mmCIF file of C-alpha atoms and ligand atoms in Angstrom:
data_model
loop_
_atom_site.group_PDB
_atom_site.id
_atom_site.type_symbol
_atom_site.label_atom_id
_atom_site.label_comp_id
_atom_site.label_asym_id
_atom_site.label_seq_id
_atom_site.Cartn_x
_atom_site.Cartn_y
_atom_site.Cartn_z
ATOM 1 C CA MET K 1 -57.530 -18.482 160.373
ATOM 2 C CA THR K 2 -60.923 -17.907 161.934
ATOM 3 C CA PRO K 3 -61.157 -18.128 165.709
ATOM 4 C CA THR K 4 -62.788 -20.955 167.680
ATOM 5 C CA PRO K 5 -64.184 -20.748 171.220
ATOM 6 C CA THR K 6 -60.932 -22.101 172.648
ATOM 7 C CA SER K 7 -58.481 -20.037 170.668
ATOM 8 C CA GLY K 8 -58.778 -17.093 173.074
ATOM 9 C CA GLN K 9 -58.225 -16.450 176.753
ATOM 10 C CA ARG K 10 -61.524 -14.805 177.458
ATOM 11 C CA LEU K 11 -64.908 -15.466 175.904
ATOM 12 C CA VAL K 12 -68.216 -13.663 176.293
ATOM 13 C CA VAL K 13 -71.237 -15.657 175.191
ATOM 14 C CA LYS K 14 -74.616 -13.992 174.720
ATOM 15 C CA ILE K 15 -77.698 -16.111 175.038
ATOM 16 C CA GLY K 16 -81.131 -14.971 173.933
ATOM 17 C CA SER K 17 -84.431 -15.541 175.719
ATOM 18 C CA ALA K 18 -85.632 -18.178 173.247
ATOM 19 C CA LEU K 19 -82.720 -20.448 174.198
ATOM 20 C CA VAL K 20 -83.136 -20.149 177.944
ATOM 21 C CA VAL K 21 -86.913 -20.013 178.286
ATOM 22 C CA ASP K 22 -89.571 -22.470 177.249
ATOM 23 C CA THR K 23 -92.399 -20.064 176.561
ATOM 24 C CA ASP K 24 -95.097 -22.759 176.587
ATOM 25 C CA GLU K 25 -94.052 -23.963 179.997
ATOM 26 C CA ALA K 26 -92.991 -20.474 181.092
ATOM 27 C CA GLY K 27 -89.987 -22.063 182.739
ATOM 28 C CA PRO K 28 -86.276 -22.410 182.095
ATOM 29 C CA ARG K 29 -85.100 -24.911 179.464
ATOM 30 C CA THR K 30 -83.154 -26.953 181.952
ATOM 31 C CA GLN K 31 -81.775 -29.496 179.526
ATOM 32 C CA TRP K 32 -80.369 -26.854 177.224
ATOM 33 C CA LEU K 33 -78.918 -24.996 180.204
ATOM 34 C CA ALA K 34 -77.260 -28.220 181.378
ATOM 35 C CA GLY K 35 -75.577 -28.660 177.979
ATOM 36 C CA MET K 36 -74.480 -25.052 177.927
ATOM 37 C CA ALA K 37 -73.072 -25.345 181.446
ATOM 38 C CA ALA K 38 -71.123 -28.437 180.348
ATOM 39 C CA ASP K 39 -69.676 -26.433 177.450
ATOM 40 C CA VAL K 40 -68.722 -23.619 179.809
ATOM 41 C CA ALA K 41 -67.080 -26.105 182.190
ATOM 42 C CA SER K 42 -65.116 -27.650 179.366
ATOM 43 C CA LEU K 43 -63.811 -24.249 178.251
ATOM 44 C CA ARG K 44 -62.907 -23.298 181.798
ATOM 45 C CA SER K 45 -60.994 -26.517 182.289
ATOM 46 C CA ARG K 46 -58.885 -25.493 179.304
ATOM 47 C CA GLY K 47 -58.134 -22.114 180.837
ATOM 48 C CA VAL K 48 -60.658 -19.943 178.989
ATOM 49 C CA GLY K 49 -62.406 -17.356 181.183
ATOM 50 C CA VAL K 50 -66.099 -17.403 180.295
ATOM 51 C CA ILE K 51 -68.647 -14.648 180.861
ATOM 52 C CA VAL K 52 -72.307 -15.311 180.103
ATOM 53 C CA VAL K 53 -74.718 -12.561 179.087
ATOM 54 C CA SER K 54 -78.164 -14.062 179.413
ATOM 55 C CA SER K 55 -81.557 -12.674 178.500
ATOM 56 C CA GLY K 56 -84.735 -14.310 179.622
ATOM 57 C CA ALA K 57 -85.845 -12.407 182.712
ATOM 58 C CA ILE K 58 -88.918 -10.895 181.089
ATOM 59 C CA ALA K 59 -89.812 -14.066 179.198
ATOM 60 C CA LEU K 60 -89.587 -16.133 182.392
ATOM 61 C CA ALA K 61 -92.124 -14.057 184.269
ATOM 62 C CA ARG K 62 -94.536 -12.449 181.876
ATOM 63 C CA ARG K 63 -96.900 -15.391 181.602
ATOM 64 C CA SER K 64 -97.152 -16.038 185.287
ATOM 65 C CA LEU K 65 -97.940 -12.352 185.756
ATOM 66 C CA GLY K 66 -100.675 -12.466 183.133
ATOM 67 C CA LEU K 67 -98.761 -10.112 180.842
ATOM 68 C CA ASN K 68 -99.627 -11.900 177.627
ATOM 69 C CA GLN K 69 -100.012 -9.022 175.196
ATOM 70 C CA PRO K 70 -97.329 -9.020 172.466
ATOM 71 C CA ARG K 71 -95.920 -5.630 173.427
ATOM 72 C CA LEU K 72 -95.359 -4.701 177.032
ATOM 73 C CA ARG K 73 -95.032 -1.153 178.306
ATOM 74 C CA LEU K 74 -91.611 -0.291 179.699
ATOM 75 C CA GLU K 75 -92.831 -0.488 183.298
ATOM 76 C CA GLU K 76 -94.472 -3.844 182.626
ATOM 77 C CA GLN K 77 -91.216 -5.137 181.166
ATOM 78 C CA GLN K 78 -89.410 -3.839 184.215
ATOM 79 C CA ALA K 79 -91.868 -5.490 186.581
ATOM 80 C CA ALA K 80 -91.604 -8.776 184.686
ATOM 81 C CA ALA K 81 -87.808 -8.520 184.720
ATOM 82 C CA ALA K 82 -87.838 -8.009 188.494
ATOM 83 C CA VAL K 83 -89.727 -11.262 188.949
ATOM 84 C CA GLY K 84 -88.004 -13.205 186.195
ATOM 85 C CA GLN K 85 -84.433 -12.252 187.020
ATOM 86 C CA ILE K 86 -84.565 -14.235 190.261
ATOM 87 C CA ARG K 87 -85.723 -17.293 188.335
ATOM 88 C CA LEU K 88 -83.152 -16.751 185.617
ATOM 89 C CA ALA K 89 -80.300 -16.434 188.092
ATOM 90 C CA GLN K 90 -81.487 -19.546 189.891
ATOM 91 C CA ALA K 91 -81.648 -21.528 186.647
ATOM 92 C CA TRP K 92 -78.075 -20.535 185.774
ATOM 93 C CA SER K 93 -76.832 -21.114 189.267
ATOM 94 C CA GLU K 94 -78.292 -24.634 189.293
ATOM 95 C CA ALA K 95 -77.010 -25.515 185.826
ATOM 96 C CA LEU K 96 -73.506 -24.276 186.593
ATOM 97 C CA SER K 97 -73.295 -25.776 190.046
ATOM 98 C CA ALA K 98 -74.052 -29.185 188.538
ATOM 99 C CA GLN K 99 -70.666 -28.657 186.851
ATOM 100 C CA ASN K 100 -69.087 -27.489 190.115
ATOM 101 C CA LEU K 101 -69.041 -23.927 188.864
ATOM 102 C CA THR K 102 -70.157 -20.876 190.806
ATOM 103 C CA ALA K 103 -72.470 -18.434 189.068
ATOM 104 C CA ALA K 104 -72.179 -14.720 189.863
ATOM 105 C CA GLN K 105 -74.962 -12.328 188.904
ATOM 106 C CA LEU K 106 -74.230 -8.847 187.563
ATOM 107 C CA LEU K 107 -76.932 -6.462 186.426
ATOM 108 C CA LEU K 108 -75.597 -3.580 184.360
ATOM 109 C CA THR K 109 -76.953 -0.524 182.576
ATOM 110 C CA LEU K 110 -75.457 1.518 179.767
ATOM 111 C CA ASP K 111 -74.250 4.032 182.355
ATOM 112 C CA ASP K 112 -72.160 1.390 184.055
ATOM 113 C CA THR K 113 -70.183 0.803 180.893
ATOM 114 C CA GLU K 114 -69.833 4.470 179.953
ATOM 115 C CA ASP K 115 -69.143 6.280 183.183
ATOM 116 C CA ARG K 116 -65.438 5.801 183.839
ATOM 117 C CA ARG K 117 -65.738 5.168 187.546
ATOM 118 C CA ARG K 118 -68.491 2.611 187.220
ATOM 119 C CA TYR K 119 -66.699 1.087 184.275
ATOM 120 C CA LEU K 120 -63.564 0.563 186.336
ATOM 121 C CA ASN K 121 -65.583 -0.940 189.170
ATOM 122 C CA ALA K 122 -67.568 -3.265 186.939
ATOM 123 C CA ARG K 123 -64.404 -4.347 185.168
ATOM 124 C CA ALA K 124 -62.526 -4.955 188.409
ATOM 125 C CA THR K 125 -65.426 -7.013 189.756
ATOM 126 C CA LEU K 126 -65.550 -9.087 186.586
ATOM 127 C CA ASN K 127 -61.809 -9.664 186.602
ATOM 128 C CA THR K 128 -61.901 -10.650 190.262
ATOM 129 C CA LEU K 129 -64.772 -13.069 189.686
ATOM 130 C CA LEU K 130 -62.941 -14.680 186.795
ATOM 131 C CA GLY K 131 -59.808 -14.903 188.906
ATOM 132 C CA LEU K 132 -61.853 -16.697 191.560
ATOM 133 C CA GLY K 133 -63.026 -19.199 188.980
ATOM 134 C CA CYS K 134 -66.647 -17.951 188.959
ATOM 135 C CA ILE K 135 -68.866 -17.629 185.913
ATOM 136 C CA PRO K 136 -70.318 -14.123 185.720
ATOM 137 C CA VAL K 137 -73.888 -14.203 184.411
ATOM 138 C CA ILE K 138 -74.880 -10.745 183.249
ATOM 139 C CA ASN K 139 -78.160 -9.161 182.246
ATOM 140 C CA GLU K 140 -79.310 -5.611 181.820
ATOM 141 C CA ASN K 141 -80.545 -4.051 185.034
ATOM 142 C CA ASP K 142 -83.983 -3.742 183.488
ATOM 143 C CA THR K 143 -85.787 -2.531 186.582
ATOM 144 C CA VAL K 144 -83.831 0.689 186.943
ATOM 145 C CA ALA K 145 -82.959 1.362 183.327
ATOM 146 C CA THR K 146 -84.940 4.334 182.029
ATOM 147 C CA THR K 147 -85.289 4.764 178.298
ATOM 148 C CA GLU K 148 -82.187 6.941 178.100
ATOM 149 C CA ILE K 149 -79.903 4.580 179.958
ATOM 150 C CA ARG K 150 -81.194 1.338 178.538
ATOM 151 C CA PHE K 151 -79.241 -0.871 176.230
ATOM 152 C CA GLY K 152 -82.597 -2.342 175.279
ATOM 153 C CA ASP K 153 -80.938 -5.395 173.803
ATOM 154 C CA ASN K 154 -78.404 -7.772 175.192
ATOM 155 C CA ASP K 155 -76.428 -7.978 171.938
ATOM 156 C CA ARG K 156 -75.037 -4.527 172.581
ATOM 157 C CA LEU K 157 -74.686 -5.150 176.295
ATOM 158 C CA ALA K 158 -72.624 -8.255 175.527
ATOM 159 C CA ALA K 159 -70.403 -6.293 173.144
ATOM 160 C CA ARG K 160 -69.784 -3.641 175.784
ATOM 161 C CA VAL K 161 -68.948 -6.365 178.299
ATOM 162 C CA ALA K 162 -66.501 -7.897 175.803
ATOM 163 C CA GLU K 163 -64.921 -4.489 175.287
ATOM 164 C CA MET K 164 -64.770 -3.777 178.997
ATOM 165 C CA THR K 165 -63.157 -7.104 179.872
ATOM 166 C CA GLN K 166 -60.891 -7.118 176.814
ATOM 167 C CA ALA K 167 -62.301 -10.450 175.742
ATOM 168 C CA ASP K 168 -60.801 -12.094 172.661
ATOM 169 C CA GLN K 169 -64.122 -13.437 171.508
ATOM 170 C CA LEU K 170 -67.805 -12.717 171.710
ATOM 171 C CA ILE K 171 -70.289 -15.339 170.568
ATOM 172 C CA LEU K 172 -73.923 -14.387 170.028
ATOM 173 C CA LEU K 173 -76.007 -17.538 170.131
ATOM 174 C CA SER K 174 -78.978 -16.978 167.953
ATOM 175 C CA ASP K 175 -81.773 -18.646 166.002
ATOM 176 C CA ILE K 176 -79.716 -18.256 162.844
ATOM 177 C CA ASP K 177 -76.253 -19.601 162.001
ATOM 178 C CA GLY K 178 -74.798 -16.314 160.880
ATOM 179 C CA LEU K 179 -75.111 -13.408 158.522
ATOM 180 C CA TYR K 180 -76.665 -13.855 155.081
ATOM 181 C CA THR K 181 -76.655 -11.556 152.093
ATOM 182 C CA ALA K 182 -80.449 -11.323 152.544
ATOM 183 C CA ASP K 183 -83.007 -12.771 154.984
ATOM 184 C CA PRO K 184 -82.824 -16.529 154.216
ATOM 185 C CA ARG K 185 -86.369 -17.042 155.521
ATOM 186 C CA ARG K 186 -87.679 -14.851 152.746
ATOM 187 C CA ASP K 187 -85.086 -15.007 150.011
ATOM 188 C CA ARG K 188 -83.943 -18.395 148.707
ATOM 189 C CA THR K 189 -80.937 -16.882 146.964
ATOM 190 C CA ALA K 190 -79.565 -15.559 150.250
ATOM 191 C CA ALA K 191 -75.944 -16.676 150.723
ATOM 192 C CA HIS K 192 -74.230 -17.357 154.044
ATOM 193 C CA ILE K 193 -71.151 -15.252 154.848
ATOM 194 C CA PRO K 194 -68.586 -17.212 156.876
ATOM 195 C CA VAL K 195 -66.124 -14.398 157.590
ATOM 196 C CA VAL K 196 -66.488 -10.636 157.709
ATOM 197 C CA GLN K 197 -63.142 -8.885 157.630
ATOM 198 C CA ARG K 198 -64.550 -5.402 158.000
ATOM 199 C CA ILE K 199 -68.036 -4.024 158.594
ATOM 200 C CA THR K 200 -68.662 -2.069 155.420
ATOM 201 C CA PRO K 201 -71.897 -0.246 154.479
ATOM 202 C CA GLU K 202 -72.733 -3.298 152.301
ATOM 203 C CA ILE K 203 -72.476 -5.568 155.335
ATOM 204 C CA GLU K 204 -74.554 -3.154 157.375
ATOM 205 C CA ALA K 205 -77.277 -3.152 154.730
ATOM 206 C CA MET K 206 -77.573 -6.922 155.257
ATOM 207 C CA GLY K 207 -78.855 -6.271 158.779
ATOM 208 C CA GLY K 208 -82.257 -5.298 157.361
ATOM 209 C CA GLU K 209 -85.087 -3.982 159.481
ATOM 210 C CA PRO K 210 -85.493 -4.975 163.129
ATOM 211 C CA PRO K 211 -88.007 -7.803 163.622
ATOM 212 C CA PRO K 212 -91.558 -6.835 164.535
ATOM 213 C CA GLY K 213 -93.143 -7.382 167.934
ATOM 214 C CA TYR K 214 -91.575 -7.729 171.306
ATOM 215 C CA SER K 215 -88.232 -9.207 170.350
ATOM 216 C CA SER K 216 -85.485 -6.671 170.831
ATOM 217 C CA GLY K 217 -82.716 -8.345 168.868
ATOM 218 C CA GLY K 218 -82.574 -9.128 165.173
ATOM 219 C CA MET K 219 -79.625 -8.899 162.828
ATOM 220 C CA ARG K 220 -79.375 -5.151 163.093
ATOM 221 C CA THR K 221 -78.442 -5.093 166.782
ATOM 222 C CA LYS K 222 -76.012 -7.952 166.130
ATOM 223 C CA LEU K 223 -74.193 -5.825 163.590
ATOM 224 C CA VAL K 224 -74.081 -2.933 166.040
ATOM 225 C CA ALA K 225 -72.592 -5.367 168.552
ATOM 226 C CA ALA K 226 -70.102 -6.573 165.928
ATOM 227 C CA ARG K 227 -68.943 -3.022 165.354
ATOM 228 C CA ILE K 228 -68.398 -2.362 169.065
ATOM 229 C CA ALA K 229 -66.624 -5.677 169.643
ATOM 230 C CA THR K 230 -64.369 -5.718 166.597
ATOM 231 C CA GLN K 231 -63.312 -2.119 167.131
ATOM 232 C CA ALA K 232 -62.309 -3.108 170.651
ATOM 233 C CA GLY K 233 -60.074 -5.855 169.267
ATOM 234 C CA CYS K 234 -62.531 -8.685 169.958
ATOM 235 C CA ALA K 235 -63.667 -11.159 167.295
ATOM 236 C CA MET K 236 -67.399 -11.843 167.241
ATOM 237 C CA ALA K 237 -69.422 -14.795 165.993
ATOM 238 C CA ILE K 238 -73.104 -15.162 165.236
ATOM 239 C CA ALA K 239 -73.887 -18.833 165.714
ATOM 240 C CA TYR K 240 -76.868 -21.135 165.959
ATOM 241 C CA GLY K 241 -77.842 -21.791 169.548
ATOM 242 C CA HIS K 242 -80.666 -24.332 169.365
ATOM 243 C CA THR K 243 -78.428 -27.367 169.710
ATOM 244 C CA ASP K 244 -77.634 -29.194 172.915
ATOM 245 C CA ARG K 245 -73.997 -28.125 173.121
ATOM 246 C CA PRO K 246 -73.697 -25.019 170.947
ATOM 247 C CA LEU K 247 -70.139 -24.091 171.897
ATOM 248 C CA SER K 248 -68.849 -27.628 171.346
ATOM 249 C CA ALA K 249 -70.649 -27.600 168.010
ATOM 250 C CA LEU K 250 -68.739 -24.464 167.052
ATOM 251 C CA GLU K 251 -65.461 -26.058 168.038
ATOM 252 C CA LYS K 252 -66.332 -28.988 165.827
ATOM 253 C CA GLY K 253 -66.805 -26.613 162.932
ATOM 254 C CA ALA K 254 -70.527 -25.768 162.938
ATOM 255 C CA ARG K 255 -71.368 -23.040 160.459
ATOM 256 C CA CYS K 256 -71.340 -19.491 161.793
ATOM 257 C CA THR K 257 -70.206 -16.004 160.810
ATOM 258 C CA TRP K 258 -67.014 -14.621 162.324
ATOM 259 C CA PHE K 259 -66.423 -10.894 162.369
ATOM 260 C CA LEU K 260 -62.674 -10.519 162.693
ATOM 261 C CA ALA K 261 -61.196 -8.161 165.264
ATOM 262 C CA SER K 262 -60.040 -4.892 163.820
ATOM 263 C CA PRO K 263 -56.211 -4.908 163.840
ATOM 264 C CA GLU K 264 -56.081 -1.483 165.426
ATOM 265 C CA GLY K 265 -58.792 -2.529 167.916
ATOM 266 C CA ARG K 266 -56.872 -2.770 171.152
ATOM 267 C CA SER K 267 -55.219 0.530 170.582
ATOM 268 C CA ALA K 268 -58.535 2.380 170.200
ATOM 269 C CA ARG K 269 -59.113 2.512 173.926
ATOM 270 C CA LYS K 270 -55.542 3.557 174.463
ATOM 271 C CA ARG K 271 -55.986 6.317 171.920
ATOM 272 C CA TRP K 272 -59.056 7.410 173.834
ATOM 273 C CA ILE K 273 -57.008 7.564 177.032
ATOM 274 C CA ALA K 274 -54.101 9.316 175.325
ATOM 275 C CA GLY K 275 -55.986 11.785 173.234
ATOM 276 C CA SER K 276 -59.529 12.559 174.077
ATOM 277 C CA LEU K 277 -59.462 12.958 177.814
ATOM 278 C CA ALA K 278 -58.138 16.098 179.447
ATOM 279 C CA PRO K 279 -55.936 15.168 182.429
ATOM 280 C CA LEU K 280 -57.332 16.424 185.729
ATOM 281 C CA GLY K 281 -54.145 16.009 187.672
ATOM 282 C CA ALA K 282 -50.659 14.579 187.710
ATOM 283 C CA LEU K 283 -48.701 11.847 189.425
ATOM 284 C CA VAL K 284 -45.015 12.630 189.729
ATOM 285 C CA VAL K 285 -42.942 9.453 189.770
ATOM 286 C CA ASP K 286 -39.376 8.493 190.672
ATOM 287 C CA SER K 287 -36.895 7.059 188.213
ATOM 288 C CA GLY K 288 -37.575 3.447 189.234
ATOM 289 C CA ALA K 289 -41.262 3.842 188.426
ATOM 290 C CA ALA K 290 -40.389 5.628 185.169
ATOM 291 C CA ARG K 291 -38.278 2.613 184.156
ATOM 292 C CA ALA K 292 -41.083 0.202 185.106
ATOM 293 C CA LEU K 293 -43.536 2.188 182.979
ATOM 294 C CA ALA K 294 -41.177 2.171 180.025
ATOM 295 C CA ALA K 295 -40.965 -1.624 180.391
ATOM 296 C CA GLY K 296 -44.746 -1.846 180.061
ATOM 297 C CA ARG K 297 -45.576 -2.320 183.714
ATOM 298 C CA SER K 298 -48.294 -0.763 185.852
ATOM 299 C CA LEU K 299 -47.681 2.230 188.096
ATOM 300 C CA LEU K 300 -47.517 1.247 191.763
ATOM 301 C CA PRO K 301 -48.006 3.736 194.595
ATOM 302 C CA ALA K 302 -44.445 3.075 195.835
ATOM 303 C CA GLY K 303 -42.996 4.989 192.893
ATOM 304 C CA VAL K 304 -45.234 8.057 193.253
ATOM 305 C CA ARG K 305 -43.498 11.067 194.831
ATOM 306 C CA ALA K 306 -46.185 13.718 194.467
ATOM 307 C CA VAL K 307 -49.830 14.095 193.509
ATOM 308 C CA GLU K 308 -51.085 17.253 191.838
ATOM 309 C CA GLY K 309 -54.615 18.444 191.146
ATOM 310 C CA THR K 310 -57.955 17.139 192.346
ATOM 311 C CA PHE K 311 -59.372 14.085 190.683
ATOM 312 C CA GLN K 312 -61.668 11.177 191.372
ATOM 313 C CA ARG K 313 -61.182 7.484 190.864
ATOM 314 C CA GLY K 314 -61.210 6.710 187.149
ATOM 315 C CA ASP K 315 -60.241 10.229 186.096
ATOM 316 C CA PRO K 316 -57.484 10.785 183.534
ATOM 317 C CA VAL K 317 -54.142 11.961 184.897
ATOM 318 C CA VAL K 318 -50.734 12.618 183.441
ATOM 319 C CA VAL K 319 -47.679 10.818 184.803
ATOM 320 C CA ARG K 320 -44.580 12.996 185.052
ATOM 321 C CA ALA K 321 -40.950 12.359 185.864
ATOM 322 C CA LEU K 322 -39.325 14.310 188.722
ATOM 323 C CA GLY K 323 -37.717 16.592 186.171
ATOM 324 C CA GLY K 324 -41.154 17.522 184.782
ATOM 325 C CA LYS K 325 -41.167 15.430 181.626
ATOM 326 C CA ALA K 326 -44.600 13.954 180.809
ATOM 327 C CA LEU K 327 -44.173 10.177 180.546
ATOM 328 C CA ALA K 328 -47.654 8.727 180.263
ATOM 329 C CA ARG K 329 -51.336 9.268 180.619
ATOM 330 C CA GLY K 330 -53.723 6.986 182.384
ATOM 331 C CA LEU K 331 -56.816 6.497 184.493
ATOM 332 C CA SER K 332 -56.108 6.715 188.200
ATOM 333 C CA ALA K 333 -57.495 3.904 190.328
ATOM 334 C CA TYR K 334 -57.497 6.257 193.321
ATOM 335 C CA ALA K 335 -58.935 9.721 193.984
ATOM 336 C CA SER K 336 -56.255 12.385 194.481
ATOM 337 C CA ALA K 337 -56.713 12.551 198.275
ATOM 338 C CA ASP K 338 -56.221 8.795 198.605
ATOM 339 C CA ALA K 339 -53.381 8.793 196.075
ATOM 340 C CA GLU K 340 -51.558 11.358 198.214
ATOM 341 C CA ARG K 341 -51.876 9.176 201.272
ATOM 342 C CA ILE K 342 -50.589 6.003 199.638
ATOM 343 C CA ALA K 343 -47.878 7.674 197.538
ATOM 344 C CA GLY K 344 -44.467 6.229 198.358
ATOM 345 C CA HIS K 345 -45.946 3.214 200.118
ATOM 346 C CA ARG K 346 -45.897 -0.437 199.190
ATOM 347 C CA SER K 347 -49.139 -1.861 197.828
ATOM 348 C CA ASP K 348 -49.533 -4.183 200.821
ATOM 349 C CA GLU K 349 -49.710 -1.108 203.057
ATOM 350 C CA ILE K 350 -52.688 0.402 201.226
ATOM 351 C CA GLU K 351 -55.279 -1.238 203.405
ATOM 352 C CA ALA K 352 -53.693 -0.078 206.663
ATOM 353 C CA ILE K 353 -53.412 3.481 205.349
ATOM 354 C CA LEU K 354 -56.834 3.899 203.772
ATOM 355 C CA GLY K 355 -58.813 1.462 205.874
ATOM 356 C CA TRP K 356 -59.910 -0.426 202.800
ATOM 357 C CA ARG K 357 -58.138 -2.564 200.311
ATOM 358 C CA GLY K 358 -58.039 -0.986 196.892
ATOM 359 C CA ARG K 359 -56.182 -1.918 193.764
ATOM 360 C CA ASP K 360 -52.435 -2.725 194.046
ATOM 361 C CA GLU K 361 -51.707 -0.436 191.111
ATOM 362 C CA ILE K 362 -52.372 3.273 191.121
ATOM 363 C CA ILE K 363 -52.669 3.047 187.330
ATOM 364 C CA HIS K 364 -53.058 -0.383 185.823
ATOM 365 C CA ARG K 365 -51.072 -0.895 182.613
ATOM 366 C CA ASP K 366 -54.327 -1.517 180.711
ATOM 367 C CA ASP K 367 -55.317 2.025 181.618
ATOM 368 C CA LEU K 368 -51.962 3.555 180.810
ATOM 369 C CA VAL K 369 -50.507 4.977 177.618
ATOM 370 C CA LEU K 370 -46.866 5.980 177.281
ATOM 371 C CA LEU K 371 -46.295 9.329 175.615
HETATM 372 N N1 LIG V 1 -82.857 -8.001 179.452
HETATM 373 C C1 LIG V 1 -83.974 -8.628 178.821
HETATM 374 C C2 LIG V 1 -84.409 -9.875 179.599
HETATM 375 O O1 LIG V 1 -83.649 -10.487 180.262
HETATM 376 C C3 LIG V 1 -83.680 -9.084 177.403
HETATM 377 C C4 LIG V 1 -83.092 -8.119 176.421
HETATM 378 C C5 LIG V 1 -82.698 -8.838 175.116
HETATM 379 O O2 LIG V 1 -83.078 -9.985 174.939
HETATM 380 O O3 LIG V 1 -82.007 -8.281 174.298
HETATM 381 O O4 LIG V 1 -85.514 -10.301 179.517
#
């Protein structure tokens, strides 16, 4: 069975500039945004956590800044993004608040999703916002992103966000209703593909060349996004966005392409934690904590008897039993010095000990792999 926007717990939806911005008016497409916000509200009311990744910052500002040439230099794009992002955030905030929803702006770069510490912070912020009932609205932090740390396109950014938040589904709203065997605008024999089980070289060849001009997306970046998302255990859809209520349309069966989540997806990150990271320290735990870990629970500071080595927040550590047996590996939510101070204490004492309120778990079960 192919997924639908309500069949998961957590949905990331990526929205391109052309949907959000009326380029003739150089303003936000308020009616479309209102419909989208209504779709988001409807999903939320059914318990689906929704994260929006929205482009449009550059498109919203370039005209008013007189930047009308088809290709902008990086610094011109960054300047336009600085002006347009305020307008974009305002447009989303207004559309969502009309549905009694609170918008939260996050601007991320590639670094934030690759560096472990930033990754943990960004993920914790996103989870907290969702827990508070907010709608995170994410864009690339264009103004600080140098060429090396740029995503450059929000398709990939959205896929990394889906991976980071362990979303079940990612929907890329686009000007096309899915993947075709060839470009349907040029080739009348092009056939629509409703479901992609696995991204093979044949599928990748269907991505074609990136579109000319200033647009950063195109089918190619969508396939890159599909690879990232599906390997992280998240299904991805490419769907047509130029309708009033695109997510409702999908629920009602509008045509799209679903890329199914790779069955071994969720475990890929765990393999990464288990295998490819050298532990920088150890947490020695009592038998109660060892039992909790074996039952699939997180590691709380109360069960930690000793901390070995020097590590920072987000670094990989090994979890050992008192007798020395290695039990698990995971990413520590606390630096070693802080871990030492909270070891043996209840989670509600963390704030009094450290002077700030960190995570309840010293290693969250999502960041933990049993050996
Ligand atoms: N971050 C860019 C913007 O908001 C868009 C990048 C993209 O569309 O892929 O204007």
